[in-house]
Short mmCIF file of C-alpha atoms in Angstrom, two decimals:
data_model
loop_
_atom_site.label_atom_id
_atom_site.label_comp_id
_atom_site.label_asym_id
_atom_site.label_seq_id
_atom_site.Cartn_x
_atom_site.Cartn_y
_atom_site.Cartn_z
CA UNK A 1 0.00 0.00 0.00
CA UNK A 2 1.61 3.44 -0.91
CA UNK A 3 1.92 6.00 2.19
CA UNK A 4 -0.67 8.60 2.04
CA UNK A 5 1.20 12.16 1.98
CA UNK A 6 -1.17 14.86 2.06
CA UNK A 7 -4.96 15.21 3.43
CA UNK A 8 -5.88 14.71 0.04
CA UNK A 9 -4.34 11.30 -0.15
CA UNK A 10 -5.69 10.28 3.57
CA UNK A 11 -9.09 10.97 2.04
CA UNK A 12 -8.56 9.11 -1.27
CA UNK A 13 -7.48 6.07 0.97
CA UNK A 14 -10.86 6.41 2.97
CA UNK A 15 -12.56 6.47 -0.20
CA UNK A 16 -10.87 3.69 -1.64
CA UNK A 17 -11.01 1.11 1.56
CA UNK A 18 -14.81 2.04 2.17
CA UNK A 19 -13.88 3.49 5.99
CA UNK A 20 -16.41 4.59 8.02
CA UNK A 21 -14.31 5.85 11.15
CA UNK A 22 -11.37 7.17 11.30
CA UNK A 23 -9.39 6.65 14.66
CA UNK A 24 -6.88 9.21 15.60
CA UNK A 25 -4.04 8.08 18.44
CA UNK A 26 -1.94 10.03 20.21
CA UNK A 27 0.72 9.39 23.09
CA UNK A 28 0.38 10.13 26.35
CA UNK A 29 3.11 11.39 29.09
CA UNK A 30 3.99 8.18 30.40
CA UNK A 31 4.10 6.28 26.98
CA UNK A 32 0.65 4.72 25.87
CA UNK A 33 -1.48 4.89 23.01
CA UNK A 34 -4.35 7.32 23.25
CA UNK A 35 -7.69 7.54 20.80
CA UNK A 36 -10.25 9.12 19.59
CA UNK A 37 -12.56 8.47 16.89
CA UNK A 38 -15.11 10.16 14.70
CA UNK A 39 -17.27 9.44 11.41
CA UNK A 40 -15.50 9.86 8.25
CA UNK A 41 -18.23 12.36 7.28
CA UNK A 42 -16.45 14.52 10.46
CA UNK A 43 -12.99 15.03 8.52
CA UNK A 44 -11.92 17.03 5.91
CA UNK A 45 -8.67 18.38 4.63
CA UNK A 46 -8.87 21.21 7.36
CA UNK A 47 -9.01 18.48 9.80
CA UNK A 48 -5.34 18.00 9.41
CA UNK A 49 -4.61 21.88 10.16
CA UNK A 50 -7.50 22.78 12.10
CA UNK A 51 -7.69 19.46 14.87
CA UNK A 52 -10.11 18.11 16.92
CA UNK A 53 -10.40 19.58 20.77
CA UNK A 54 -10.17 17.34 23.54
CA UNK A 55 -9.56 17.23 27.55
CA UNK A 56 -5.65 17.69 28.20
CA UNK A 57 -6.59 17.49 32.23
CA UNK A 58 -8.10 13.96 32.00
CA UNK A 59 -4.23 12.79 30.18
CA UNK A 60 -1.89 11.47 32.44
CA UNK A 61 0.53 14.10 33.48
CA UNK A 62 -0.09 16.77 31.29
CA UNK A 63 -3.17 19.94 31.56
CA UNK A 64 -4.26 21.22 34.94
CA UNK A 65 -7.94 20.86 34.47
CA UNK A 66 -8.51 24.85 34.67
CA UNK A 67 -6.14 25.42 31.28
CA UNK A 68 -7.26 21.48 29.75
CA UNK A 69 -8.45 22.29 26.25
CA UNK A 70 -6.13 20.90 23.92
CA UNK A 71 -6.04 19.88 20.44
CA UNK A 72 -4.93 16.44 18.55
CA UNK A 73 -3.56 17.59 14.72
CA UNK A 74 -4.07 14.22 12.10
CA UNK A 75 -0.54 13.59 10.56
CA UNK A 76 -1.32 12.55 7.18
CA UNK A 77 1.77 10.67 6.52
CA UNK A 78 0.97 7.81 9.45
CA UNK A 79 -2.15 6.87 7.78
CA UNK A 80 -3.24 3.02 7.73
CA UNK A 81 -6.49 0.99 7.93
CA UNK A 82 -6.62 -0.88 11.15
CA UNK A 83 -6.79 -4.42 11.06
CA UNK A 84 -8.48 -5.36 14.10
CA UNK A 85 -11.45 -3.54 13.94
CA UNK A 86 -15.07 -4.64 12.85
CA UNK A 87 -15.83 -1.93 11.59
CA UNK A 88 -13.49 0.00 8.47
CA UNK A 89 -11.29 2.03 10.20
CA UNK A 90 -8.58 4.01 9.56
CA UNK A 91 -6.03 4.94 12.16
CA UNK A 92 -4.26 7.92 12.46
CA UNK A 93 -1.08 9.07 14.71
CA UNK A 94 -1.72 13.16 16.25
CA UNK A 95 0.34 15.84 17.45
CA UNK A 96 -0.86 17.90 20.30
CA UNK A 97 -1.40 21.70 20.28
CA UNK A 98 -2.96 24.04 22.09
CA UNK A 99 -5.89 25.61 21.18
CA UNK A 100 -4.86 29.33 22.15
CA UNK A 101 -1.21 29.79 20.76
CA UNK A 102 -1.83 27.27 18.16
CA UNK A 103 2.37 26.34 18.98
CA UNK A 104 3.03 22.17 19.69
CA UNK A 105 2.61 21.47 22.99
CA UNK A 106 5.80 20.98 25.14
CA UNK A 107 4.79 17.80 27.29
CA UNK A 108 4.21 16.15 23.91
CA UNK A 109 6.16 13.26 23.71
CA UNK A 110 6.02 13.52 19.72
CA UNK A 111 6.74 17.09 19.78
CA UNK A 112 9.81 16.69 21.99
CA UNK A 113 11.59 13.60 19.49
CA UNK A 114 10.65 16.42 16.50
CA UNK A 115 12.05 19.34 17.98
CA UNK A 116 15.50 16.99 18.57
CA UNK A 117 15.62 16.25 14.76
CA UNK A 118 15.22 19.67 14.02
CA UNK A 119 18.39 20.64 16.65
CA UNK A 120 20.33 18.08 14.66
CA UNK A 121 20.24 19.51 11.94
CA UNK A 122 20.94 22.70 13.27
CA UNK A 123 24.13 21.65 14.78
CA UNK A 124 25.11 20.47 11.28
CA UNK A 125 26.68 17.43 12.59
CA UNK A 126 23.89 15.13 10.44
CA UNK A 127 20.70 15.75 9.11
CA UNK A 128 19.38 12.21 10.02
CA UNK A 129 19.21 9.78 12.78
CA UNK A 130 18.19 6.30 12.36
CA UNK A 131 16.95 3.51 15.27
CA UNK A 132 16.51 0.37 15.50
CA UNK A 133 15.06 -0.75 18.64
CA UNK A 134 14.91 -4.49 19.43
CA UNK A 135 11.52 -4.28 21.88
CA UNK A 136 10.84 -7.67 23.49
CA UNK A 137 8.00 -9.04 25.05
CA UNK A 138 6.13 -12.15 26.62
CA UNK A 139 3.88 -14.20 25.45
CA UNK A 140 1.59 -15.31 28.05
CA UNK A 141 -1.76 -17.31 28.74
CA UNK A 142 -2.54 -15.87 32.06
CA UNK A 143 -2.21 -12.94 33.95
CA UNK A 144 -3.77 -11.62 37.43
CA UNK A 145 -2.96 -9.38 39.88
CA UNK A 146 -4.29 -7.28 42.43
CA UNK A 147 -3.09 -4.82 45.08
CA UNK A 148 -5.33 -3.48 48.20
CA UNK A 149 -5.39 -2.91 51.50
CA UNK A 150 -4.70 -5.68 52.56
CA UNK A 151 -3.23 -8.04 50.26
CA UNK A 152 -0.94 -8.00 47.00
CA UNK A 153 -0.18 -10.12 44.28
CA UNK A 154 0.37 -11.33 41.13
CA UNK A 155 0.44 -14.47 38.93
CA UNK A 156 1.65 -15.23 35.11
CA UNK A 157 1.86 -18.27 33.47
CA UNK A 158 2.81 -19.66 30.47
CA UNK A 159 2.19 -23.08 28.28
CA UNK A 160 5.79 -22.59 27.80
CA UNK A 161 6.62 -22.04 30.95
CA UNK A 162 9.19 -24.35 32.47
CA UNK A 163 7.77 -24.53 36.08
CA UNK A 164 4.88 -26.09 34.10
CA UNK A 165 7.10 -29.29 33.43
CA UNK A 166 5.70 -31.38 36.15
CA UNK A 167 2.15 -30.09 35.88
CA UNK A 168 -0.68 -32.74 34.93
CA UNK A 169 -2.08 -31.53 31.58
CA UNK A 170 -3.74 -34.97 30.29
CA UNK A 171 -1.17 -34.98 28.84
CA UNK A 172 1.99 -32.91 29.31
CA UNK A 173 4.41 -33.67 26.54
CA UNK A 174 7.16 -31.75 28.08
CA UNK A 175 8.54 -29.52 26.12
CA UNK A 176 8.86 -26.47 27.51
CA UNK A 177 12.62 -24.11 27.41
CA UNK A 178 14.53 -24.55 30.40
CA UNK A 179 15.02 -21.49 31.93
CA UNK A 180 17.30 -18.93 30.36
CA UNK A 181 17.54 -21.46 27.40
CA UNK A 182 14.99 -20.17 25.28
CA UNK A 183 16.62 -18.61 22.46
CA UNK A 184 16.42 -20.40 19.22
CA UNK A 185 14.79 -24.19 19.84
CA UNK A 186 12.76 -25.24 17.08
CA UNK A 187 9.11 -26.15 17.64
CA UNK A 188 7.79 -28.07 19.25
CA UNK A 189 10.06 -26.54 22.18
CA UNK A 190 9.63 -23.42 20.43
CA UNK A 191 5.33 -22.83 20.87
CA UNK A 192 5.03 -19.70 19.09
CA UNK A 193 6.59 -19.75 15.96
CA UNK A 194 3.42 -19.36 14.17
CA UNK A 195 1.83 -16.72 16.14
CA UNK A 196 5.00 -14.95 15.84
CA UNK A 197 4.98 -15.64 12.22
CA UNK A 198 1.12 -14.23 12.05
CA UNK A 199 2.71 -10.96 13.83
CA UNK A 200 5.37 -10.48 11.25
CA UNK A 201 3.07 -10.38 8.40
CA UNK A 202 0.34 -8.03 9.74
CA UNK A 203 3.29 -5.82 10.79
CA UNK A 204 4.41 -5.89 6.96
CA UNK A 205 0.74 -5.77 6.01
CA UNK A 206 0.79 -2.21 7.65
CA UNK A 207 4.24 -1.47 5.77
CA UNK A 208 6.79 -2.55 8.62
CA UNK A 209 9.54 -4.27 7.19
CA UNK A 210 10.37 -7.00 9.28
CA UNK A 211 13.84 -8.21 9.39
CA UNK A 212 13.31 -11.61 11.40
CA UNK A 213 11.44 -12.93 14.72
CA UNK A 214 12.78 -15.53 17.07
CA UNK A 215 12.08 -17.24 20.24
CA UNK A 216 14.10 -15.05 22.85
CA UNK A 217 16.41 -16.14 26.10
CA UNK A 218 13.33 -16.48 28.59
CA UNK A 219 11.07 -19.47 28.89
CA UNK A 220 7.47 -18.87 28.97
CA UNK A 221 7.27 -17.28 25.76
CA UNK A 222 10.03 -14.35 25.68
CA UNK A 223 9.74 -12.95 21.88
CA UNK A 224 11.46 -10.84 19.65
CA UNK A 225 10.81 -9.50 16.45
CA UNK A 226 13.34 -6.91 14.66
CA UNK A 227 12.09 -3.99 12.29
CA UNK A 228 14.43 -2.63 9.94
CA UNK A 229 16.23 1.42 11.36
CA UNK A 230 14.00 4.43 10.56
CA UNK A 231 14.86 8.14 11.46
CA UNK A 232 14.01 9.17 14.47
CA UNK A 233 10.40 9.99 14.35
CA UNK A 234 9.24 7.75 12.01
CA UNK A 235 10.82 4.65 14.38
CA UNK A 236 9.09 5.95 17.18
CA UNK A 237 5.55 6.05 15.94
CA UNK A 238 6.24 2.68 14.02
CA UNK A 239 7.17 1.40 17.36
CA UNK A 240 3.81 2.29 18.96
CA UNK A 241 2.51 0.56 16.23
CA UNK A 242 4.79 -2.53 16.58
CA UNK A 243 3.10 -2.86 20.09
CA UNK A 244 -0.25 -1.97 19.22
CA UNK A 245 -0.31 -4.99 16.50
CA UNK A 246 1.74 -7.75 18.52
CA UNK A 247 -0.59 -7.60 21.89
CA UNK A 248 -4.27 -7.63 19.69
CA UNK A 249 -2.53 -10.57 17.22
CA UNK A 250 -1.75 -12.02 20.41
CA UNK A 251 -5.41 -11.46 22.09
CA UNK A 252 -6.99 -12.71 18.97
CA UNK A 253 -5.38 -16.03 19.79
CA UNK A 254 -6.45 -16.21 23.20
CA UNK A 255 -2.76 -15.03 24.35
CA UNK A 256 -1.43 -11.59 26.35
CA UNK A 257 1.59 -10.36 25.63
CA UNK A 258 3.03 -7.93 28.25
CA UNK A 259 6.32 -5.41 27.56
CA UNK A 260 7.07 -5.21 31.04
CA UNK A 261 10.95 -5.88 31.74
CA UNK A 262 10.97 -8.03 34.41
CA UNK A 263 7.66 -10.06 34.55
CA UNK A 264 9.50 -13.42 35.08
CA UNK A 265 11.46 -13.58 38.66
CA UNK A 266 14.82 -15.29 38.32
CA UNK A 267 14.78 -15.33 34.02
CA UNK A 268 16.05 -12.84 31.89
CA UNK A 269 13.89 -9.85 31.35
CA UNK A 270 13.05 -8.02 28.49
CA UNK A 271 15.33 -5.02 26.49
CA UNK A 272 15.19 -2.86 23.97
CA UNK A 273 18.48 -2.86 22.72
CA UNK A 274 18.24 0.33 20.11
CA UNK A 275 20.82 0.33 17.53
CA UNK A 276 21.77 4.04 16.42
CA UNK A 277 23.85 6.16 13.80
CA UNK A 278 24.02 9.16 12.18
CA UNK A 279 23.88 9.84 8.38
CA UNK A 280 24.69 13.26 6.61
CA UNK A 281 23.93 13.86 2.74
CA UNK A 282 22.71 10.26 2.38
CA UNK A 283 26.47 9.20 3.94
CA UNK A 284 26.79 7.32 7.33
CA UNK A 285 29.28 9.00 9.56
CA UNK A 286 29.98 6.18 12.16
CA UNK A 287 32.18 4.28 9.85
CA UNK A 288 35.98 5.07 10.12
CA UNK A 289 39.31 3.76 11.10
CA UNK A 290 38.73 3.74 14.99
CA UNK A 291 38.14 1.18 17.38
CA UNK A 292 36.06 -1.32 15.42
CA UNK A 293 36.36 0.12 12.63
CA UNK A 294 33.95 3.47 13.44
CA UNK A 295 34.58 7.16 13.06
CA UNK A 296 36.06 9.64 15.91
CA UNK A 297 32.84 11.09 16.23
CA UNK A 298 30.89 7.65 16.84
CA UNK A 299 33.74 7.22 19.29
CA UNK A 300 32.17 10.89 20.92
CA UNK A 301 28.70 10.07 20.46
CA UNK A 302 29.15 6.87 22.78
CA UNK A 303 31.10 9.27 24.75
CA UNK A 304 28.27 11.43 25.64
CA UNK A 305 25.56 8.25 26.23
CA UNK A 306 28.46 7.06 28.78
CA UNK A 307 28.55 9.95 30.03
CA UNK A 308 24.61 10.95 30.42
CA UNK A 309 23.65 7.21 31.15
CA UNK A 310 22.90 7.27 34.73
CA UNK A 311 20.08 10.54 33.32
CA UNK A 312 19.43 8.71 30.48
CA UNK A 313 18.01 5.80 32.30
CA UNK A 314 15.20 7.75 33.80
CA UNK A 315 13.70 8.04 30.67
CA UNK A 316 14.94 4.64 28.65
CA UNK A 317 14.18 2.94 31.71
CA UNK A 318 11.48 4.54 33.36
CA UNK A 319 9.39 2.37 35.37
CA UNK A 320 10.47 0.59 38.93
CA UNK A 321 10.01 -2.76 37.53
CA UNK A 322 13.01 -1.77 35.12
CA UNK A 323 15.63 -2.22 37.64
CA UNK A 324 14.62 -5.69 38.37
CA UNK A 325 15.67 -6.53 34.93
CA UNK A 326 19.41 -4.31 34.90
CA UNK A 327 20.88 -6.43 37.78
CA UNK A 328 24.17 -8.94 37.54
CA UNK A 329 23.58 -11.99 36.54
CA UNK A 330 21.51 -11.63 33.37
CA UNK A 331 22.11 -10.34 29.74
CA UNK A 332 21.17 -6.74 30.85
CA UNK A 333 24.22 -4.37 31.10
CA UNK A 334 24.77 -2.76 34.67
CA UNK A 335 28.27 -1.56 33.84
CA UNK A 336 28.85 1.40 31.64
CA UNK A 337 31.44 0.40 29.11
CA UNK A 338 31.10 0.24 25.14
CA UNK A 339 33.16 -3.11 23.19
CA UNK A 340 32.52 -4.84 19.83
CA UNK A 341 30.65 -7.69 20.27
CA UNK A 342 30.41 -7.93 23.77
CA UNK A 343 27.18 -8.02 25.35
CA UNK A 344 28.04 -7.56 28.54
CA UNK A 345 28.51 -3.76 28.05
CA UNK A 346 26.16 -1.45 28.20
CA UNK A 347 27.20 -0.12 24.21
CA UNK A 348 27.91 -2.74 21.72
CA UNK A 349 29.57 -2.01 18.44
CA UNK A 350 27.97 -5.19 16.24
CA UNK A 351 30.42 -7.03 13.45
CA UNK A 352 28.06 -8.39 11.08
CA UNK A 353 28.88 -6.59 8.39
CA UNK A 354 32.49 -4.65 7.11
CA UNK A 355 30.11 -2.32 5.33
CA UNK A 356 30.34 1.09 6.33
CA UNK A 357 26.22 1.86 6.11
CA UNK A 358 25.76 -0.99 8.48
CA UNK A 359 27.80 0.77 10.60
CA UNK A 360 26.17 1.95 14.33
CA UNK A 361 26.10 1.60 17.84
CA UNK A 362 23.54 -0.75 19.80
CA UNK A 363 22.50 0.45 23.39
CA UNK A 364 22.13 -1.94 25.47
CA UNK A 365 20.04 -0.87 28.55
CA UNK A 366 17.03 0.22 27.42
CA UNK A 367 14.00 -1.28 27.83
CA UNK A 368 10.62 -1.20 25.70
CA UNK A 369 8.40 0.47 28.83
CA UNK A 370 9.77 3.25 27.74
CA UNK A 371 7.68 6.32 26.07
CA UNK A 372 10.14 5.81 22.20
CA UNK A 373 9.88 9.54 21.60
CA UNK A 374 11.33 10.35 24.95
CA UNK A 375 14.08 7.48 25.18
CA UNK A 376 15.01 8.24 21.44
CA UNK A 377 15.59 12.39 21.40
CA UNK A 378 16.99 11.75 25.06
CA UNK A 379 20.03 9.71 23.40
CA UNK A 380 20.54 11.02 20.46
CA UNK A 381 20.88 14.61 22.38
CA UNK A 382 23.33 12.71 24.91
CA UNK A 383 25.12 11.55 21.64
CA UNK A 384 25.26 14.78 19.80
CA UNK A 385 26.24 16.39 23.23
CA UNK A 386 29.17 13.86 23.34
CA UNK A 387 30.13 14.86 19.87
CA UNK A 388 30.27 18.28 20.34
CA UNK A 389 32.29 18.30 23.47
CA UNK A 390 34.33 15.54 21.89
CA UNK A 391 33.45 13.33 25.02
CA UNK A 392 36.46 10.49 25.24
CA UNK A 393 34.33 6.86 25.66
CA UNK A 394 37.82 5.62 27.32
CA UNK A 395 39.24 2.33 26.48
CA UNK A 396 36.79 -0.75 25.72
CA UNK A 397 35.90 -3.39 27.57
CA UNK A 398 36.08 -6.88 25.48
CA UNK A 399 36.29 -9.43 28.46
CA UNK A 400 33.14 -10.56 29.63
CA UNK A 401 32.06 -7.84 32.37
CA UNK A 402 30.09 -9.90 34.81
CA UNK A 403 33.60 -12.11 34.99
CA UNK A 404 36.32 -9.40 36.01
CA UNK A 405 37.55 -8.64 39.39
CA UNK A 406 37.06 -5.77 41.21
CA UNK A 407 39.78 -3.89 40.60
CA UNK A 408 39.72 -4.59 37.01
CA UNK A 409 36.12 -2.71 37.51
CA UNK A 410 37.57 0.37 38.62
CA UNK A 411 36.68 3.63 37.59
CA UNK A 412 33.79 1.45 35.42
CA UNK A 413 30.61 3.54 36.54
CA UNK A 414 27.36 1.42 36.75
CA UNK A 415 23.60 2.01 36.09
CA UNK A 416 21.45 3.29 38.62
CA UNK A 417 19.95 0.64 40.93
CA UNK A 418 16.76 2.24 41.31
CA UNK A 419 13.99 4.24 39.42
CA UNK A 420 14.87 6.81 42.71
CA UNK A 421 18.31 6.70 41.64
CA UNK A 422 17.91 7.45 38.08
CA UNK A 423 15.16 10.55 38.79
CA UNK A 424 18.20 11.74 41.14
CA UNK A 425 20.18 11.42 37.98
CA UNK A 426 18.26 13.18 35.92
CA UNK A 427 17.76 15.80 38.14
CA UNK A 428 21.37 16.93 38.30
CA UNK A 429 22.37 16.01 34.80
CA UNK A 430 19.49 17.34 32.58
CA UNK A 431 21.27 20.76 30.62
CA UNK A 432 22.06 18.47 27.40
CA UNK A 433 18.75 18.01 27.21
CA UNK A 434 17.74 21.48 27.15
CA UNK A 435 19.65 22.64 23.92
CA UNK A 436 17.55 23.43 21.21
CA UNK A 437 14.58 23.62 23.21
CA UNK A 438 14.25 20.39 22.78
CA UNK A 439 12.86 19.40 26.43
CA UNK A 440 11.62 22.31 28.48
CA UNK A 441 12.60 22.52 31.92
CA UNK A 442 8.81 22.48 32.31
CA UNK A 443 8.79 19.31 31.20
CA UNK A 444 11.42 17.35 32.73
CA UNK A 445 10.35 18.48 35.97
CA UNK A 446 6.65 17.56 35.73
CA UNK A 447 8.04 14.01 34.17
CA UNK A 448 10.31 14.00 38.07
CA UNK A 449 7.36 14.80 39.64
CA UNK A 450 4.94 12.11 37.65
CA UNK A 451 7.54 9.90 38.20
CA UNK A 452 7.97 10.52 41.66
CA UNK A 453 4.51 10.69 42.62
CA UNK A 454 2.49 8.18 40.87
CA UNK A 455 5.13 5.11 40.45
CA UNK A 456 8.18 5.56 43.17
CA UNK A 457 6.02 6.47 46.34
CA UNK A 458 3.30 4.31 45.23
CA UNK A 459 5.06 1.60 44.90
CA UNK A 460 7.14 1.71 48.36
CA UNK A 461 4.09 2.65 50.59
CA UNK A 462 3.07 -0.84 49.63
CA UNK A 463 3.62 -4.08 51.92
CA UNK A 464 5.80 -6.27 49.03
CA UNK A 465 4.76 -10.14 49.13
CA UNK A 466 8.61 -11.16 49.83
CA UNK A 467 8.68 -9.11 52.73
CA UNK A 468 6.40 -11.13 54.67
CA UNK A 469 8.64 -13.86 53.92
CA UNK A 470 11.54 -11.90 55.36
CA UNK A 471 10.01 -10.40 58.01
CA UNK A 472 6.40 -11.68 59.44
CA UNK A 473 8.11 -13.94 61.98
CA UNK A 474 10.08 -11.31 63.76
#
C-alpha cells in the first residue's frame, strides 16, 4: 500500500477502503497509546490543520484541568487501515497543540523527538538519525494481579513455561525451554513460531519491514521480532505501532503479551536494545578507522551516552520494575562500558557486516516500557552532546564484564539501581537536554514529579509479598 502524503491522499485512501471511522491516536506522558474516533463524514482536509479539541486534564501528566483544552492535529503521513477492527477504520497518529497559541505542545512526547531532529540539523553534525530498537515481550496465557489494603499479588503463566514441566495436563508432553535457554529451539520446544509468524506479516501488512522474529532467552514465551532502522520519528511512531499490532494478534489467539521488563522472577527480562547512527547527505558517519572500525565522532557520540547514562536511564528505563531486569547476573548491562561484540557492556559495536552503512552503535540498557519519543531524542541529544564536546568513551571493555575482578572494575561507573536513583540522575544532569529547546525545563520536571509521585512512592508505601517472607516472623 503506498503512504498517504497529504490530506488529500488520507481521504482518497478512505474512499478507496470504504472506511467509516477514522481513529486518531496520540501518546500520552507516560508512553501509551491514546484515541479518539469520529465518522468519516467529520474530517476534511482542514481536519489535518484545524484538529479536533479534547480534555488535556483527564491525560496522564499533562493539563491542569482549569487550562485542559487541547487539540490532537491528524498527521497525514501515518495513515493506515486498522486491522483489528469490525468496523473500516482508519487509524491515524496526532500531534498535540494548544488551542490558544496554536504552537506544539511541550509535554508532547512527539513534539519533543521532533524538535530533537530539528536541533540536529541545526548543529550540522547530520541531518538524520536512524533507530533500531529491538523491543521484546512475553507471550503469556494468564495474567492476574491485584493490590489493596490488605493483600498484593500477582500471577503469570505460560504453556511454555518451564515450572509447568511437572504439571498434569492430560497430557503434558514436556517440552517447555529450560530457563534462560529459550533462544532459538525449534518447535515443538519453540510454541510460538506461528503466532509470531502471524505478527510479522500483519506488521508488513501495515508497511513494517520486518527483518526476522525468534524465540528469545526467557522461557514462557520471551519474543522478539526486529524492524528494519527508521529516522528518528518515524521509528518511534512505528514502534507504537509494533506494540499496538503484537498484543491484539496475540489477544486474537487467546494469548497476552506484556512489555514489562521483568515479569519473570529469576529469568532474563526483556530489552530494547536500540541500535543508532548518524547519516549526513545520504552518507553514514559512524564508519571510520577507529576502534572497530567506526569514526572519531561515533567514538564521541558513545562518549556522551556514557557519560549521560545514569540521566538517560530515567527516561529509557522509566518504570520501577526496570531495575529488576538491569541487575548482575543476566544479559542486561549494569556496567557502563562500550566493546565490539560484547554483550556484557552497556554499548555494543555489532560485526556483522564490514560495510560502512551498516555501521552503528547498539544500546544496550534500554527497555521497551519506555515512552520511544522520549528514550530516542533523550540519546541522540546525549550523543550529539558527546560529539560536540568531543566526550572520550575511554578504552573498551572486550572481556566478559560480569567475569572481572574488582579492581579490574575500577573507575567502570554502573547504572542506577533504582527508578529513585535514576530521577536523582536526571535531576542533576538534565542541561544536554535542554539545547535546542528540545525538552523544556517544564517538562522534565513535571516528568520527576509524575515519576515521583504516581510510580516511586506508590510503589514503596506498599507491603511487598517477599517481605512477609523476610520479616512476618520477627
Amino acid at each position: 500500500m503506498t503512504q498517504p502524503r497529504t490530506p488529500k491522499d488520507v481521504l482518497d485512501l478512505a474512499q478507496r477502503e470504504g472506511i467509516k471511522i477514522v481513529d486518531c491516536k496520540f501518546i500520552d506522558w507516560p508512553g501509551q497509546w491514546q484515541h479518539v474516533s469520529y465518522p468519516l463524514h467529520e474530517f476534511s482536509e482542514e481536519s489535518f490543520t484545524d484538529g479536533f479539541g479534547f480534555d488535556g486534564s483527564s491525560i496522564r501528566g499533562w493539563q491542569a484541568i482549569n487550562a485542559s483544552d487541547m487539540l490532537i492535529v491528524p498527521d497525514p503521513s501515518t495513515a493506515v487501515v486498522d486491522p483489528f477492527c469490525a468496523h473500516p477504520t482508519l487509524s491515524i497518529v496526532c500531534d498535540i497543540v494548544d488551542p490558544v497559541t496554536r504552537e506544539p505542545y511541550t509535554r508532547d512526547p512527539r513534539n519533543i523527538a521532533k524538535k530533537a531532529v530539528k536541533y540536529l540539523e541545526l548543529t550540522g553534525i547530520a541531518d538524520t538519525a536512524y533507530f533500531g530498537p529491538e523491543a521484546e515481550f512475553f507471550i503469556l496465557d494468564d495474567v492476574r494481579f491485584e493490590t489493596n489494603s490488605h493483600s498484593g499479588y500477582y500471577y503469570v503463566d505460560s504453556i511454555e513455561g518451564r515450572w509447568n514441566s511437572g504439571r498434569a495436563e492430560q497430557p503434558n508432553l514436556g517440552y517447555k525451554p529450560r530457563y534462560k535457554e529459550g533462544y532459538f529451539p525449534v518447535p515443538p520446544s519453540d510454541h510460538f513460531q506461528d503466532l509470531r509468524s502471524e505478527m510479522v506479516l500483519q506488521l508488513e501488512a501495515l508497511g513494517i519491514m520486518v527483518e526476522c522474529q525468534h524465540h528469545e532467552v526467557g522461557t514462557a514465551g520471551q519474543a522478539e521480532i526486529d524492524m528494519r532502522y527508521l529516522p528518528l520519528v518515524e521509528m518511534a511512531d512505528q514502534l507504537m505501532l509494533y506494540k499496538y499490532v503484537v498484543k491484539n494478534v496475540a489477544k486474537a489467539s487467546g494469548k497476552t503479551v506484556t512489555f514489562m521488563p521483568k515479569p519473570v522472577f529469576q529469568e532474563n527480562g526483556s530489552g530494547m536494545h536500540t541500535h543508532q547512527s548518524l547519516w549526513k547527505d545520504g552518507r553514514p558517519l559512524f564508519a571510520g578507522s577507529s576502534y572497530a572500525g567506526v569514526s572519531e565522532l561515533c567514538l564521541h557520540y558513545i562518549g556522551g551516552i556514557i557519560k549521560h547514562a545514569r540521566a538517560i536511564a530515567a527516561l529509557t528505563n522509566p518504570t520501577t520494575n526496570s531495575y529488576k531486569r538491569l541487575v548482575p547476573g543476566y544479559e542486561a548491562p549494569v556496567n557502563l562500558a562500550y566493546s565490539s561484540r560484547n554483550r556484557s557492556a552497556a554499548i555494543r559495536i555489532p560485526m556483522y557486516s564490514h560495510s560502512e552503512k551498516a555501521k552503528r552503535l547498539e544500546a544496550r540498557f534500554p527497555d521497551p516500557s519506555c515512552n520511544p519519543y522520549l528514550a530516542f531524542a533523550t540519546m541522540l541529544m546525549a550523543g550529539l552532546d558527546g560529539i560536540e564536546n568531543k566526550m572520550d568513551p575511554g578504552e573498551p571493555l572486550d572481556k566478559d564484564i560480569y567475569s572481572l575482578e574488582p579492581e579490574e572494575l575500577e573507575g567502570v561507573v554502573r547504572m542506577p539501581a533504582s527508578l529513585e536513583e535514576a530521577l536523582a540522575s536526571l535531576e542533576e544532569d538534565h542541561e544536554f537536554l535542554l539545547k535546542g529547546d528540545v525538552f523544556t525545563e517544564d517538562a522534565l520536571q513535571a516528568w520527576l514529579h509524575y515519576k515521583r509521585e504516581h510510580e516511586v512512592a506508590e510503589v514503596n508505601r506498599r507491603p511487598h509479598p517477599h517481605e512477609f517472607e523476610l520479616y512476618y516472623d520477627i
